[in-house]
Coordinates of C-alpha atoms in Angstrom, one line a residue:
M1 CA 131.1 96.6 -4.9
A2 CA 132.6 93.0 -5.7
D3 CA 131.4 91.3 -8.9
L4 CA 128.6 89.3 -8.6
N5 CA 130.0 86.7 -11.3
D6 CA 133.2 86.5 -8.6
I7 CA 131.3 85.8 -5.6
A8 CA 129.3 82.8 -7.3
I9 CA 133.1 81.1 -8.4
F10 CA 134.2 81.6 -4.3
V11 CA 130.7 80.1 -3.4
K12 CA 131.2 77.5 -5.7
V13 CA 134.5 76.9 -4.1
A14 CA 133.6 76.8 -0.4
Q15 CA 130.9 74.8 -1.6
F16 CA 133.6 72.3 -3.4
E17 CA 136.1 73.3 -1.4
S18 CA 138.5 72.0 -4.2
F19 CA 139.7 74.7 -7.1
S20 CA 139.8 72.2 -9.7
R21 CA 136.4 70.5 -8.6
A22 CA 134.9 73.9 -8.9
A23 CA 136.9 74.6 -12.3
L24 CA 134.8 71.6 -13.5
A25 CA 131.5 72.4 -12.4
L26 CA 131.8 75.9 -13.7
G27 CA 133.0 74.8 -17.1
M28 CA 136.3 77.0 -16.7
P29 CA 140.2 76.6 -16.3
V30 CA 141.3 75.8 -12.5
S31 CA 143.7 79.5 -13.2
T32 CA 140.7 81.1 -14.0
V33 CA 138.9 80.5 -11.3
S34 CA 142.0 81.0 -8.7
R35 CA 142.3 84.4 -9.7
R36 CA 138.8 85.3 -10.1
V37 CA 138.8 84.2 -6.3
S38 CA 141.9 86.6 -5.8
E39 CA 140.9 89.4 -7.3
L40 CA 137.9 89.5 -4.9
E41 CA 139.6 89.0 -1.8
Q42 CA 141.8 91.9 -3.1
E43 CA 138.5 94.1 -3.6
L44 CA 138.0 93.3 -0.1
G45 CA 140.3 93.4 1.5
V46 CA 140.4 90.2 3.5
T47 CA 141.4 86.7 3.4
L48 CA 138.5 84.4 2.3
L49 CA 140.7 81.1 2.2
Q50 CA 143.8 79.7 3.2
R51 CA 145.6 77.6 0.7
T52 CA 148.2 75.0 1.6
T53 CA 149.7 72.2 -1.2
R54 CA 147.0 69.5 0.8
R55 CA 143.8 71.8 1.4
L56 CA 141.7 74.2 0.9
A57 CA 139.6 76.0 3.9
L58 CA 137.4 78.5 4.8
T59 CA 138.6 81.6 7.3
T60 CA 136.5 82.8 9.5
Q61 CA 135.9 86.1 7.1
G62 CA 135.3 83.5 4.2
Q63 CA 132.7 81.2 6.6
A64 CA 131.2 84.5 7.2
Y65 CA 131.2 86.1 3.6
F66 CA 129.7 82.4 2.3
H67 CA 126.7 81.6 4.6
E68 CA 125.5 85.5 4.0
C69 CA 126.3 85.1 0.0
A70 CA 125.5 81.6 -0.8
E71 CA 121.5 82.0 -0.4
P72 CA 120.8 85.2 -2.1
L73 CA 122.8 83.7 -5.3
N74 CA 120.3 81.0 -4.7
I75 CA 117.5 82.8 -5.0
L76 CA 118.7 84.7 -7.8
S77 CA 119.8 81.3 -9.4
D78 CA 116.1 80.0 -8.7
A79 CA 114.4 83.8 -9.9
E80 CA 115.9 82.8 -13.3
R81 CA 115.2 79.3 -13.5
V82 CA 111.4 80.3 -12.7
L83 CA 111.7 82.6 -15.9
T84 CA 113.6 80.7 -18.0
D85 CA 112.8 76.8 -17.1
S86 CA 109.3 77.3 -16.1
Q87 CA 107.6 74.7 -18.6
K88 CA 109.9 72.1 -17.6
K89 CA 109.2 69.7 -15.5
P90 CA 110.4 69.0 -12.0
E91 CA 113.9 68.1 -12.0
G92 CA 117.6 68.2 -11.1
T93 CA 119.0 66.7 -7.5
L94 CA 117.1 67.5 -4.3
K95 CA 119.0 66.7 -1.2
I96 CA 116.8 65.9 2.0
T97 CA 117.6 65.9 5.4
V98 CA 115.6 63.3 7.7
P99 CA 115.8 62.2 11.4
V100 CA 116.8 58.4 12.3
V101 CA 113.3 57.4 13.1
L102 CA 112.7 57.8 9.7
R103 CA 114.9 54.8 8.5
E104 CA 112.3 52.9 8.0
H105 CA 110.6 51.1 4.9
A106 CA 107.8 53.5 5.3
F107 CA 109.5 56.3 4.3
L108 CA 111.6 54.9 1.8
D109 CA 109.0 53.3 0.1
F110 CA 107.6 57.0 0.1
I111 CA 110.9 58.2 -1.7
S112 CA 111.0 55.4 -3.9
S113 CA 107.3 56.2 -5.0
F114 CA 108.3 60.1 -5.4
M115 CA 111.6 59.1 -7.6
H116 CA 108.8 57.1 -9.7
A117 CA 106.6 59.8 -10.2
Y118 CA 109.3 62.7 -11.1
A119 CA 112.0 60.5 -13.1
R120 CA 113.9 63.3 -13.6
I121 CA 114.8 64.3 -9.6
K122 CA 117.5 62.9 -8.5
V123 CA 117.6 62.8 -4.7
D124 CA 120.5 62.7 -2.3
L125 CA 119.3 61.8 1.4
F126 CA 121.1 62.6 4.5
I127 CA 119.7 60.3 7.5
S128 CA 121.2 62.0 10.5
N129 CA 119.7 63.0 14.0
E130 CA 122.7 65.5 13.6
F131 CA 122.7 69.1 13.4
I132 CA 123.0 70.1 9.9
D133 CA 123.5 73.8 8.3
F134 CA 120.9 73.9 5.6
V135 CA 122.8 76.7 3.2
A136 CA 126.4 75.2 4.1
Q137 CA 125.0 72.0 3.0
N138 CA 122.9 73.1 0.1
I139 CA 120.2 71.4 1.9
D140 CA 116.7 72.2 -0.3
V141 CA 114.3 70.4 2.4
G142 CA 114.5 68.6 5.9
I143 CA 112.2 66.5 8.3
R144 CA 112.2 67.9 12.0
F145 CA 110.1 66.4 14.6
G146 CA 110.0 69.0 17.9
D147 CA 109.6 72.7 18.8
L148 CA 111.3 74.8 15.9
E149 CA 114.8 77.3 17.2
D150 CA 113.8 80.5 15.4
S151 CA 115.5 79.8 12.0
T152 CA 115.5 81.8 8.4
L153 CA 114.1 78.4 7.6
V154 CA 110.4 77.8 6.2
A155 CA 108.4 75.7 8.3
K156 CA 105.6 74.3 7.0
K157 CA 103.5 72.1 9.5
L158 CA 103.2 68.1 8.2
G159 CA 101.7 67.1 11.5
I160 CA 101.8 66.1 15.0
T161 CA 103.3 62.7 16.7
V162 CA 102.8 61.5 20.7
R163 CA 104.5 59.1 22.8
Y164 CA 102.7 56.4 25.0
L165 CA 103.7 54.6 28.1
V166 CA 103.9 51.0 27.5
A167 CA 105.8 47.8 28.8
T168 CA 105.2 44.4 28.0
P169 CA 103.2 42.3 29.6
G170 CA 106.3 39.8 31.7
Y171 CA 107.5 43.1 32.9
L172 CA 104.5 44.0 34.5
N173 CA 103.7 40.2 36.4
E174 CA 107.4 41.1 37.8
H175 CA 106.4 44.7 39.0
P176 CA 103.8 46.7 40.3
I177 CA 101.4 48.5 37.7
P178 CA 101.9 52.3 37.7
T179 CA 98.6 54.5 38.9
K180 CA 100.2 57.3 38.6
P181 CA 102.5 59.7 37.3
E182 CA 105.2 59.8 40.3
D183 CA 105.0 55.9 40.3
L184 CA 107.1 56.1 37.2
K185 CA 110.6 56.9 39.3
I186 CA 110.6 53.4 41.3
H187 CA 110.5 51.7 37.6
Q188 CA 113.4 50.7 35.4
C189 CA 112.4 52.8 32.3
V190 CA 114.1 52.5 29.4
L191 CA 115.6 55.8 27.9
M192 CA 116.5 58.1 25.2
N193 CA 119.5 60.1 25.1
A194 CA 119.7 59.8 28.6
K195 CA 122.5 61.4 30.9
N196 CA 124.3 58.9 33.4
G197 CA 121.4 56.5 33.2
E198 CA 118.7 59.2 33.9
A199 CA 116.3 61.1 31.7
Q200 CA 113.4 63.6 32.2
W201 CA 110.0 62.4 31.0
D202 CA 107.5 65.1 29.9
L203 CA 103.6 64.2 30.1
E204 CA 100.4 65.9 30.4
S205 CA 96.7 64.3 30.7
G206 CA 94.0 67.4 29.9
S207 CA 95.5 70.6 31.0
K208 CA 97.3 68.7 33.4
K209 CA 101.3 68.2 32.9
I210 CA 104.2 66.6 35.0
S211 CA 107.9 66.5 34.3
L212 CA 109.7 63.9 36.0
H213 CA 112.9 61.9 36.1
V214 CA 113.3 58.9 35.3
S215 CA 115.8 56.1 35.4
G216 CA 116.6 52.9 33.5
P217 CA 119.6 50.4 32.7
V218 CA 119.7 51.3 28.9
S219 CA 119.8 54.5 27.0
S220 CA 119.6 54.9 23.0
R221 CA 119.9 57.8 20.6
D222 CA 116.9 56.3 18.0
F223 CA 113.7 54.9 18.4
N224 CA 114.2 51.6 16.8
S225 CA 117.1 50.6 19.8
V226 CA 114.5 52.4 22.6
S227 CA 111.7 50.4 21.0
H228 CA 113.6 46.8 20.9
F229 CA 114.3 47.1 24.4
T230 CA 111.1 48.0 25.9
H231 CA 109.5 45.3 23.4
R232 CA 112.3 43.0 24.8
G233 CA 111.2 43.9 29.0
H234 CA 114.1 45.5 30.2
G235 CA 111.2 48.1 31.3
I236 CA 108.9 50.9 30.9
G237 CA 109.2 53.0 27.5
L238 CA 108.2 56.0 26.0
L239 CA 107.4 55.4 22.7
P240 CA 106.0 57.0 19.5
H241 CA 102.7 56.0 18.7
N242 CA 104.0 54.8 15.1
Y243 CA 106.2 52.4 17.0
C244 CA 103.6 50.8 19.6
D245 CA 100.2 50.9 18.4
E246 CA 100.1 47.8 16.5
L247 CA 101.8 45.9 19.8
I248 CA 99.4 47.6 22.1
A249 CA 96.5 46.0 19.7
S250 CA 97.8 42.8 19.6
G251 CA 98.6 42.4 23.3
E252 CA 102.3 42.3 23.1
L253 CA 102.4 45.9 25.1
V254 CA 100.6 47.3 27.3
R255 CA 99.8 51.1 27.3
I256 CA 100.6 52.4 31.3
L257 CA 98.6 55.2 32.4
P258 CA 96.6 55.7 29.6
E259 CA 95.1 59.0 30.0
W260 CA 98.6 60.2 30.1
A261 CA 100.8 60.7 27.1
S262 CA 103.9 63.3 25.8
P263 CA 102.9 66.8 24.8
K264 CA 101.8 66.7 21.4
I265 CA 105.2 66.8 19.1
P266 CA 105.1 69.1 16.1
V267 CA 106.3 67.6 12.7
H268 CA 107.7 70.3 10.0
A269 CA 109.1 70.4 6.5
L270 CA 111.8 73.0 6.4
Y271 CA 113.5 74.4 3.6
P272 CA 115.5 77.7 2.8
T273 CA 113.8 81.3 2.6
R274 CA 113.0 81.5 -1.2
K275 CA 111.0 83.7 -3.0
F276 CA 110.8 81.7 -5.8
I277 CA 110.7 77.6 -5.1
P278 CA 112.3 74.9 -7.3
A279 CA 109.7 72.9 -9.4
K280 CA 111.5 70.0 -7.4
L281 CA 111.2 71.1 -4.3
R282 CA 107.5 72.2 -4.6
V283 CA 106.3 68.8 -6.2
F284 CA 108.4 66.9 -3.4
L285 CA 106.5 69.3 -0.8
D286 CA 103.3 68.5 -2.2
A287 CA 104.1 64.8 -2.0
L288 CA 104.9 65.3 1.3
Q289 CA 101.4 67.0 2.0
E290 CA 99.6 64.1 0.7
W291 CA 101.1 61.3 2.3
D292 CA 99.2 59.6 4.6
S293 CA 102.3 58.9 6.8
P294 CA 102.5 56.5 9.7
F295 CA 105.1 58.6 11.3
W296 CA 102.7 60.9 12.4
L297 CA 99.1 62.3 13.0
P298 CA 97.0 65.0 11.1
K299 CA 97.9 68.8 12.5

């Protein structure tokens, strides 16, 4: 069986994509790190890393081995930390990934308040709608909207969100007000993630459900833009409640077909499967549960 210390060294090299940076993090000479990885490759009988004068890259076998080894090492590290640091305050770097919809002052203020409450925790925040491999990127926790695919990640439900059909009074003055969902097909719509100027909207009213293909002059990949173009009168938008509740109340937007809305969309906090949850992650999950978030409704 391969030496566990050699595996840990390999995982660190893979994470840093560098022998020198891994050696610095481990407090070892670069030559020792390189030799230990070579000995691991000899033991396994495979090449884990492709080495050139300019770069270091995982082979296909190396990538697979890294994915299998990284999380068990995290579990061992967490277990050891629980035994040795159980009385310490939460500390260390917390790597968080969230979608672009949370790139708002309310969420950033929440993170700021959390950091003030836990001064020994540093936050490394990834804001992106792209898929991020939690294990490969060493992510501690993420927030995701929508149904979840089968995963090894643990999902903790935070709440739900829902989207409403809205338009400006000016747009509705120039176009017939829809009286049934099918009427949306003849309207200009502001789209999210459209293909060729067309998108599918799923709506429900009680037990009734309908899926419609709608079209429009503009599409975007984030709700800030969809909200902006809807508010500027470019068509009907299907917006999350937090983007339109205040504007509906002020009369700047009108809710269309108020008995219809999107299906309830779950919001989850996701984190890698671990028997021992690090203190920094535990307190963050607790803070998320206690936060009166404008981005989701109670579950």
